Amino acid sequence: MSNSAAAAVLTTAELAEAIRAVRALLDIADVGQGEVDFEAVIRSRDVLAQVRHVLPDLEWWASAGKEYGSSEAGDNPADCLPIRVFDWGRPLDLAEPFIAALGSDAGAVRWDLDAWPAVPEAGLEAISQKYAYLTLTVNSRDLYQNDPSQDHTIHVHARDRDGDQISPVHWLAGQVGGQFTGWVESAYL
C-alpha cells in the first residue's frame, strides 16, 4: 500500500459548484479505466436508505467498531447507526448518485484515474495511475470525515509534498478557479 499527498484546491459551500469543478477536472484526466471509491459516516435511516438505493450491497461497519455490526457479519445497518462506509472499485457513473444520496451526512468520493496528462506548455509531465486521484469531500473538509462542515472540498493527489510533484496541483487548481491552499493530507491508497 502506498500514500499520496491530497492537496485541497477548492472549498465551496455550493455542492453544485464542487461537482462542476470535479467534472472539469475529469475532462482533463484520462478516465478510460477509472473507478470510484466511497467513504462516509451515515447517521440517519433516511440517508442510509438513499445510499443503499445507489449501493445495494454496501460495505460498512458500525462507527463504534466491527464488533457492533458490519456488512461482513450480515447485520442490518439501520440497527447499527452511525455506520462508516468503505466501498471501493465502483463504476464512475455511481459517483454523483452517491453524492446526492448523502444529504447532510459527511462523505468522500475518490476518483481513481488512469492518469493526469502531460501539459507541456505548463512544464508538467504526465502523472501515472499510481498517483492520479481526485477526491471530493462532501459536508467535510478532510478526507476521513473527521472535520464535518457545511461545505465541500476538492483534493488533487500528488506523489508527495516536496518539489515538482506538487506542481500539477497548482495547474489543476487553476483550471477550476481554485488555488492550492497549502492544506495537504496523507491519503492511504
PDB file of C-alpha atoms in Angstrom:
ATOM      1  CA  MET A   1       0.000   0.000   0.000  1.00  0.00           C
ATOM      2  CA  SER A   2       1.248   3.493  -0.792  1.00  0.00           C
ATOM      3  CA  ASN A   3       0.306   7.018   0.135  1.00  0.00           C
ATOM      4  CA  SER A   4      -0.273  10.207  -1.767  1.00  0.00           C
ATOM      5  CA  ALA A   5      -0.471  13.807  -0.688  1.00  0.00           C
ATOM      6  CA  ALA A   6      -4.018  15.096  -1.124  1.00  0.00           C
ATOM      7  CA  ALA A   7      -3.895  18.844  -1.685  1.00  0.00           C
ATOM      8  CA  ALA A   8      -7.020  20.941  -1.138  1.00  0.00           C
ATOM      9  CA  VAL A   9      -7.614  23.088  -4.222  1.00  0.00           C
ATOM     10  CA  LEU A  10     -11.195  24.324  -3.853  1.00  0.00           C
ATOM     11  CA  THR A  11     -13.622  24.641  -0.951  1.00  0.00           C
ATOM     12  CA  THR A  12     -17.161  25.828  -1.559  1.00  0.00           C
ATOM     13  CA  ALA A  13     -20.491  25.916   0.241  1.00  0.00           C
ATOM     14  CA  GLU A  14     -22.210  25.114  -3.065  1.00  0.00           C
ATOM     15  CA  LEU A  15     -22.261  21.401  -3.855  1.00  0.00           C
ATOM     16  CA  ALA A  16     -23.243  22.131  -7.472  1.00  0.00           C
ATOM     17  CA  GLU A  17     -20.101  24.276  -7.860  1.00  0.00           C
ATOM     18  CA  ALA A  18     -17.942  21.477  -6.437  1.00  0.00           C
ATOM     19  CA  ILE A  19     -19.491  18.954  -8.825  1.00  0.00           C
ATOM     20  CA  ARG A  20     -18.930  21.285 -11.803  1.00  0.00           C
ATOM     21  CA  ALA A  21     -15.275  21.646 -10.793  1.00  0.00           C
ATOM     22  CA  VAL A  22     -14.882  17.861 -10.440  1.00  0.00           C
ATOM     23  CA  ARG A  23     -16.414  17.370 -13.894  1.00  0.00           C
ATOM     24  CA  ALA A  24     -13.962  19.913 -15.351  1.00  0.00           C
ATOM     25  CA  LEU A  25     -11.025  18.076 -13.763  1.00  0.00           C
ATOM     26  CA  LEU A  26     -12.332  14.738 -15.004  1.00  0.00           C
ATOM     27  CA  ASP A  27     -12.482  16.210 -18.509  1.00  0.00           C
ATOM     28  CA  ILE A  28      -8.718  16.840 -18.217  1.00  0.00           C
ATOM     29  CA  ALA A  29      -7.875  13.410 -16.794  1.00  0.00           C
ATOM     30  CA  ASP A  30      -7.592  10.084 -18.549  1.00  0.00           C
ATOM     31  CA  VAL A  31     -10.539   8.159 -17.087  1.00  0.00           C
ATOM     32  CA  GLY A  32     -10.732   5.233 -19.525  1.00  0.00           C
ATOM     33  CA  GLN A  33     -10.362   2.558 -16.844  1.00  0.00           C
ATOM     34  CA  GLY A  34     -11.274   4.821 -13.926  1.00  0.00           C
ATOM     35  CA  GLU A  35     -13.335   3.831 -10.932  1.00  0.00           C
ATOM     36  CA  VAL A  36     -14.592   5.454  -7.744  1.00  0.00           C
ATOM     37  CA  ASP A  37     -14.246   4.684  -4.061  1.00  0.00           C
ATOM     38  CA  PHE A  38     -16.716   5.807  -1.410  1.00  0.00           C
ATOM     39  CA  GLU A  39     -16.320   6.649   2.249  1.00  0.00           C
ATOM     40  CA  ALA A  40     -18.960   8.128   4.519  1.00  0.00           C
ATOM     41  CA  VAL A  41     -20.294   8.389   8.024  1.00  0.00           C
ATOM     42  CA  ILE A  42     -24.012   7.704   7.805  1.00  0.00           C
ATOM     43  CA  ARG A  43     -26.037   8.841  10.775  1.00  0.00           C
ATOM     44  CA  SER A  44     -29.669   8.651   9.695  1.00  0.00           C
ATOM     45  CA  ARG A  45     -32.011   5.980   8.404  1.00  0.00           C
ATOM     46  CA  ASP A  46     -33.145   8.279   5.568  1.00  0.00           C
ATOM     47  CA  VAL A  47     -29.610   8.775   4.246  1.00  0.00           C
ATOM     48  CA  LEU A  48     -28.902   5.075   4.698  1.00  0.00           C
ATOM     49  CA  ALA A  49     -31.941   4.194   2.585  1.00  0.00           C
ATOM     50  CA  GLN A  50     -30.846   6.612  -0.153  1.00  0.00           C
ATOM     51  CA  VAL A  51     -27.260   5.323  -0.143  1.00  0.00           C
ATOM     52  CA  ARG A  52     -28.434   1.691  -0.230  1.00  0.00           C
ATOM     53  CA  HIS A  53     -30.588   2.552  -3.236  1.00  0.00           C
ATOM     54  CA  VAL A  54     -27.348   3.569  -5.031  1.00  0.00           C
ATOM     55  CA  LEU A  55     -25.207   0.806  -3.477  1.00  0.00           C
ATOM     56  CA  PRO A  56     -27.492  -2.109  -2.522  1.00  0.00           C
ATOM     57  CA  ASP A  57     -24.575  -4.312  -1.452  1.00  0.00           C
ATOM     58  CA  LEU A  58     -22.928  -1.556   0.575  1.00  0.00           C
ATOM     59  CA  GLU A  59     -19.782  -2.408   2.560  1.00  0.00           C
ATOM     60  CA  TRP A  60     -19.918  -0.862   6.056  1.00  0.00           C
ATOM     61  CA  TRP A  61     -19.292  -1.308   9.754  1.00  0.00           C
ATOM     62  CA  ALA A  62     -20.578   0.346  12.898  1.00  0.00           C
ATOM     63  CA  SER A  63     -18.709   3.520  13.842  1.00  0.00           C
ATOM     64  CA  ALA A  64     -18.242   2.011  17.294  1.00  0.00           C
ATOM     65  CA  GLY A  65     -16.339  -0.904  15.704  1.00  0.00           C
ATOM     66  CA  LYS A  66     -16.968  -4.027  13.630  1.00  0.00           C
ATOM     67  CA  GLU A  67     -17.937  -5.973  16.738  1.00  0.00           C
ATOM     68  CA  TYR A  68     -21.042  -3.734  16.900  1.00  0.00           C
ATOM     69  CA  GLY A  69     -22.158  -4.609  13.377  1.00  0.00           C
ATOM     70  CA  SER A  70     -20.916  -4.904   9.807  1.00  0.00           C
ATOM     71  CA  SER A  71     -21.913  -5.909   6.308  1.00  0.00           C
ATOM     72  CA  GLU A  72     -19.382  -8.720   6.618  1.00  0.00           C
ATOM     73  CA  ALA A  73     -21.388 -10.199   9.522  1.00  0.00           C
ATOM     74  CA  GLY A  74     -24.682  -9.748   7.669  1.00  0.00           C
ATOM     75  CA  ASP A  75     -26.034  -7.234  10.201  1.00  0.00           C
ATOM     76  CA  ASN A  76     -28.748  -4.717   9.413  1.00  0.00           C
ATOM     77  CA  PRO A  77     -27.000  -1.332   9.075  1.00  0.00           C
ATOM     78  CA  ALA A  78     -30.127   0.529  10.221  1.00  0.00           C
ATOM     79  CA  ASP A  79     -29.730  -1.149  13.623  1.00  0.00           C
ATOM     80  CA  CYS A  80     -26.068  -0.078  13.904  1.00  0.00           C
ATOM     81  CA  LEU A  81     -26.154   3.668  13.146  1.00  0.00           C
ATOM     82  CA  PRO A  82     -23.963   5.591  12.878  1.00  0.00           C
ATOM     83  CA  ILE A  83     -22.020   3.487  10.398  1.00  0.00           C
ATOM     84  CA  ARG A  84     -18.846   4.007   8.367  1.00  0.00           C
ATOM     85  CA  VAL A  85     -18.944   3.181   4.683  1.00  0.00           C
ATOM     86  CA  PHE A  86     -15.831   1.977   2.854  1.00  0.00           C
ATOM     87  CA  ASP A  87     -16.864   0.825  -0.587  1.00  0.00           C
ATOM     88  CA  TRP A  88     -14.251   0.500  -3.344  1.00  0.00           C
ATOM     89  CA  GLY A  89     -13.860  -0.057  -7.058  1.00  0.00           C
ATOM     90  CA  ARG A  90     -17.243   1.130  -8.281  1.00  0.00           C
ATOM     91  CA  PRO A  91     -18.161   2.426 -11.765  1.00  0.00           C
ATOM     92  CA  LEU A  92     -17.668   6.156 -12.363  1.00  0.00           C
ATOM     93  CA  ASP A  93     -21.364   6.732 -13.038  1.00  0.00           C
ATOM     94  CA  LEU A  94     -22.239   5.959  -9.394  1.00  0.00           C
ATOM     95  CA  ALA A  95     -20.308   8.960  -8.042  1.00  0.00           C
ATOM     96  CA  GLU A  96     -22.945  11.651  -8.455  1.00  0.00           C
ATOM     97  CA  PRO A  97     -25.882   9.479  -7.279  1.00  0.00           C
ATOM     98  CA  PHE A  98     -23.844   8.610  -4.159  1.00  0.00           C
ATOM     99  CA  ILE A  99     -23.075  12.297  -3.527  1.00  0.00           C
ATOM    100  CA  ALA A 100     -26.765  13.177  -3.878  1.00  0.00           C
ATOM    101  CA  ALA A 101     -27.740  10.359  -1.503  1.00  0.00           C
ATOM    102  CA  LEU A 102     -25.512  11.684   1.293  1.00  0.00           C
ATOM    103  CA  GLY A 103     -27.803  14.596   2.091  1.00  0.00           C
ATOM    104  CA  SER A 104     -26.232  16.369   5.065  1.00  0.00           C
ATOM    105  CA  ASP A 105     -24.060  13.414   6.146  1.00  0.00           C
ATOM    106  CA  ALA A 106     -20.303  13.540   5.581  1.00  0.00           C
ATOM    107  CA  GLY A 107     -18.629  11.520   2.876  1.00  0.00           C
ATOM    108  CA  ALA A 108     -15.941  11.381   0.236  1.00  0.00           C
ATOM    109  CA  VAL A 109     -15.708  10.160  -3.323  1.00  0.00           C
ATOM    110  CA  ARG A 110     -12.273   9.356  -4.704  1.00  0.00           C
ATOM    111  CA  TRP A 111     -11.853   9.007  -8.441  1.00  0.00           C
ATOM    112  CA  ASP A 112      -9.060   6.546  -9.277  1.00  0.00           C
ATOM    113  CA  LEU A 113      -7.910   7.834 -12.659  1.00  0.00           C
ATOM    114  CA  ASP A 114      -5.711   6.331 -15.352  1.00  0.00           C
ATOM    115  CA  ALA A 115      -3.504   9.430 -15.500  1.00  0.00           C
ATOM    116  CA  TRP A 116      -3.200  13.180 -15.412  1.00  0.00           C
ATOM    117  CA  PRO A 117      -1.900  14.103 -18.872  1.00  0.00           C
ATOM    118  CA  ALA A 118       1.298  15.952 -19.621  1.00  0.00           C
ATOM    119  CA  VAL A 119       0.864  19.698 -20.045  1.00  0.00           C
ATOM    120  CA  PRO A 120       3.995  20.740 -21.931  1.00  0.00           C
ATOM    121  CA  GLU A 121       3.066  24.440 -22.048  1.00  0.00           C
ATOM    122  CA  ALA A 122       2.935  24.422 -18.241  1.00  0.00           C
ATOM    123  CA  GLY A 123       6.088  22.315 -17.966  1.00  0.00           C
ATOM    124  CA  LEU A 124       4.213  19.371 -16.466  1.00  0.00           C
ATOM    125  CA  GLU A 125       4.918  15.725 -17.123  1.00  0.00           C
ATOM    126  CA  ALA A 126       2.178  13.085 -17.166  1.00  0.00           C
ATOM    127  CA  ILE A 127       1.267  11.549 -13.820  1.00  0.00           C
ATOM    128  CA  SER A 128       0.702   7.807 -13.898  1.00  0.00           C
ATOM    129  CA  GLN A 129      -2.276   5.950 -12.493  1.00  0.00           C
ATOM    130  CA  LYS A 130      -0.407   5.242  -9.273  1.00  0.00           C
ATOM    131  CA  TYR A 131      -0.795   8.910  -8.226  1.00  0.00           C
ATOM    132  CA  ALA A 132      -3.707  10.074 -10.380  1.00  0.00           C
ATOM    133  CA  TYR A 133      -6.534  10.615  -7.916  1.00  0.00           C
ATOM    134  CA  LEU A 134      -9.147  13.247  -7.251  1.00  0.00           C
ATOM    135  CA  THR A 135     -11.275  13.389  -4.102  1.00  0.00           C
ATOM    136  CA  LEU A 136     -14.394  15.386  -3.305  1.00  0.00           C
ATOM    137  CA  THR A 137     -15.252  15.567   0.364  1.00  0.00           C
ATOM    138  CA  VAL A 138     -18.920  16.336   0.972  1.00  0.00           C
ATOM    139  CA  ASN A 139     -20.006  18.035   4.186  1.00  0.00           C
ATOM    140  CA  SER A 140     -16.458  17.569   5.442  1.00  0.00           C
ATOM    141  CA  ARG A 141     -13.185  19.352   4.835  1.00  0.00           C
ATOM    142  CA  ASP A 142     -10.930  16.358   5.424  1.00  0.00           C
ATOM    143  CA  LEU A 143     -10.583  13.076   3.594  1.00  0.00           C
ATOM    144  CA  TYR A 144     -11.772  10.953   6.519  1.00  0.00           C
ATOM    145  CA  GLN A 145     -14.881  12.831   7.679  1.00  0.00           C
ATOM    146  CA  ASN A 146     -13.285  13.896  10.960  1.00  0.00           C
ATOM    147  CA  ASP A 147     -13.949  17.608  10.319  1.00  0.00           C
ATOM    148  CA  PRO A 148     -17.655  17.871   9.428  1.00  0.00           C
ATOM    149  CA  SER A 149     -18.673  21.146   7.817  1.00  0.00           C
ATOM    150  CA  GLN A 150     -21.363  22.583   5.627  1.00  0.00           C
ATOM    151  CA  ASP A 151     -19.009  22.954   2.696  1.00  0.00           C
ATOM    152  CA  HIS A 152     -17.250  20.676   0.268  1.00  0.00           C
ATOM    153  CA  THR A 153     -13.572  20.403  -0.685  1.00  0.00           C
ATOM    154  CA  ILE A 154     -11.826  19.103  -3.790  1.00  0.00           C
ATOM    155  CA  HIS A 155      -8.443  17.465  -3.248  1.00  0.00           C
ATOM    156  CA  VAL A 156      -5.978  16.700  -6.040  1.00  0.00           C
ATOM    157  CA  HIS A 157      -3.481  13.982  -5.164  1.00  0.00           C
ATOM    158  CA  ALA A 158       0.248  14.141  -5.819  1.00  0.00           C
ATOM    159  CA  ARG A 159       3.158  11.847  -5.069  1.00  0.00           C
ATOM    160  CA  ASP A 160       4.465  13.793  -2.081  1.00  0.00           C
ATOM    161  CA  ARG A 161       4.631  17.238  -0.547  1.00  0.00           C
ATOM    162  CA  ASP A 162       8.037  18.116  -1.965  1.00  0.00           C
ATOM    163  CA  GLY A 163       9.407  19.536  -5.163  1.00  0.00           C
ATOM    164  CA  ASP A 164       7.856  19.150  -8.576  1.00  0.00           C
ATOM    165  CA  GLN A 165       5.326  16.558  -7.512  1.00  0.00           C
ATOM    166  CA  ILE A 166       3.037  19.269  -6.119  1.00  0.00           C
ATOM    167  CA  SER A 167       3.336  21.417  -9.296  1.00  0.00           C
ATOM    168  CA  PRO A 168       0.443  19.716 -11.124  1.00  0.00           C
ATOM    169  CA  VAL A 169      -1.780  20.605  -8.179  1.00  0.00           C
ATOM    170  CA  HIS A 170      -1.291  24.337  -8.826  1.00  0.00           C
ATOM    171  CA  TRP A 171      -2.071  23.979 -12.519  1.00  0.00           C
ATOM    172  CA  LEU A 172      -5.120  21.744 -11.961  1.00  0.00           C
ATOM    173  CA  ALA A 173      -6.470  24.111  -9.284  1.00  0.00           C
ATOM    174  CA  GLY A 174      -6.213  26.980 -11.721  1.00  0.00           C
ATOM    175  CA  GLN A 175      -8.301  25.093 -14.270  1.00  0.00           C
ATOM    176  CA  VAL A 176     -11.318  25.219 -11.936  1.00  0.00           C
ATOM    177  CA  GLY A 177     -10.841  28.671 -10.448  1.00  0.00           C
ATOM    178  CA  GLY A 178      -9.289  27.301  -7.277  1.00  0.00           C
ATOM    179  CA  GLN A 179      -5.852  27.537  -5.802  1.00  0.00           C
ATOM    180  CA  PHE A 180      -3.625  25.295  -3.787  1.00  0.00           C
ATOM    181  CA  THR A 181      -4.393  26.266  -0.202  1.00  0.00           C
ATOM    182  CA  GLY A 182      -1.316  24.667   1.347  1.00  0.00           C
ATOM    183  CA  TRP A 183      -3.558  22.169   3.148  1.00  0.00           C
ATOM    184  CA  VAL A 184      -2.236  18.671   2.409  1.00  0.00           C
ATOM    185  CA  GLU A 185      -3.353  15.390   3.971  1.00  0.00           C
ATOM    186  CA  SER A 186      -1.766  11.995   3.689  1.00  0.00           C
ATOM    187  CA  ALA A 187      -4.086   9.741   1.712  1.00  0.00           C
ATOM    188  CA  TYR A 188      -3.862   5.990   2.071  1.00  0.00           C
ATOM    189  CA  LEU A 189      -4.287   4.394  -1.322  1.00  0.00           C
TER     190      LEU A 189
END
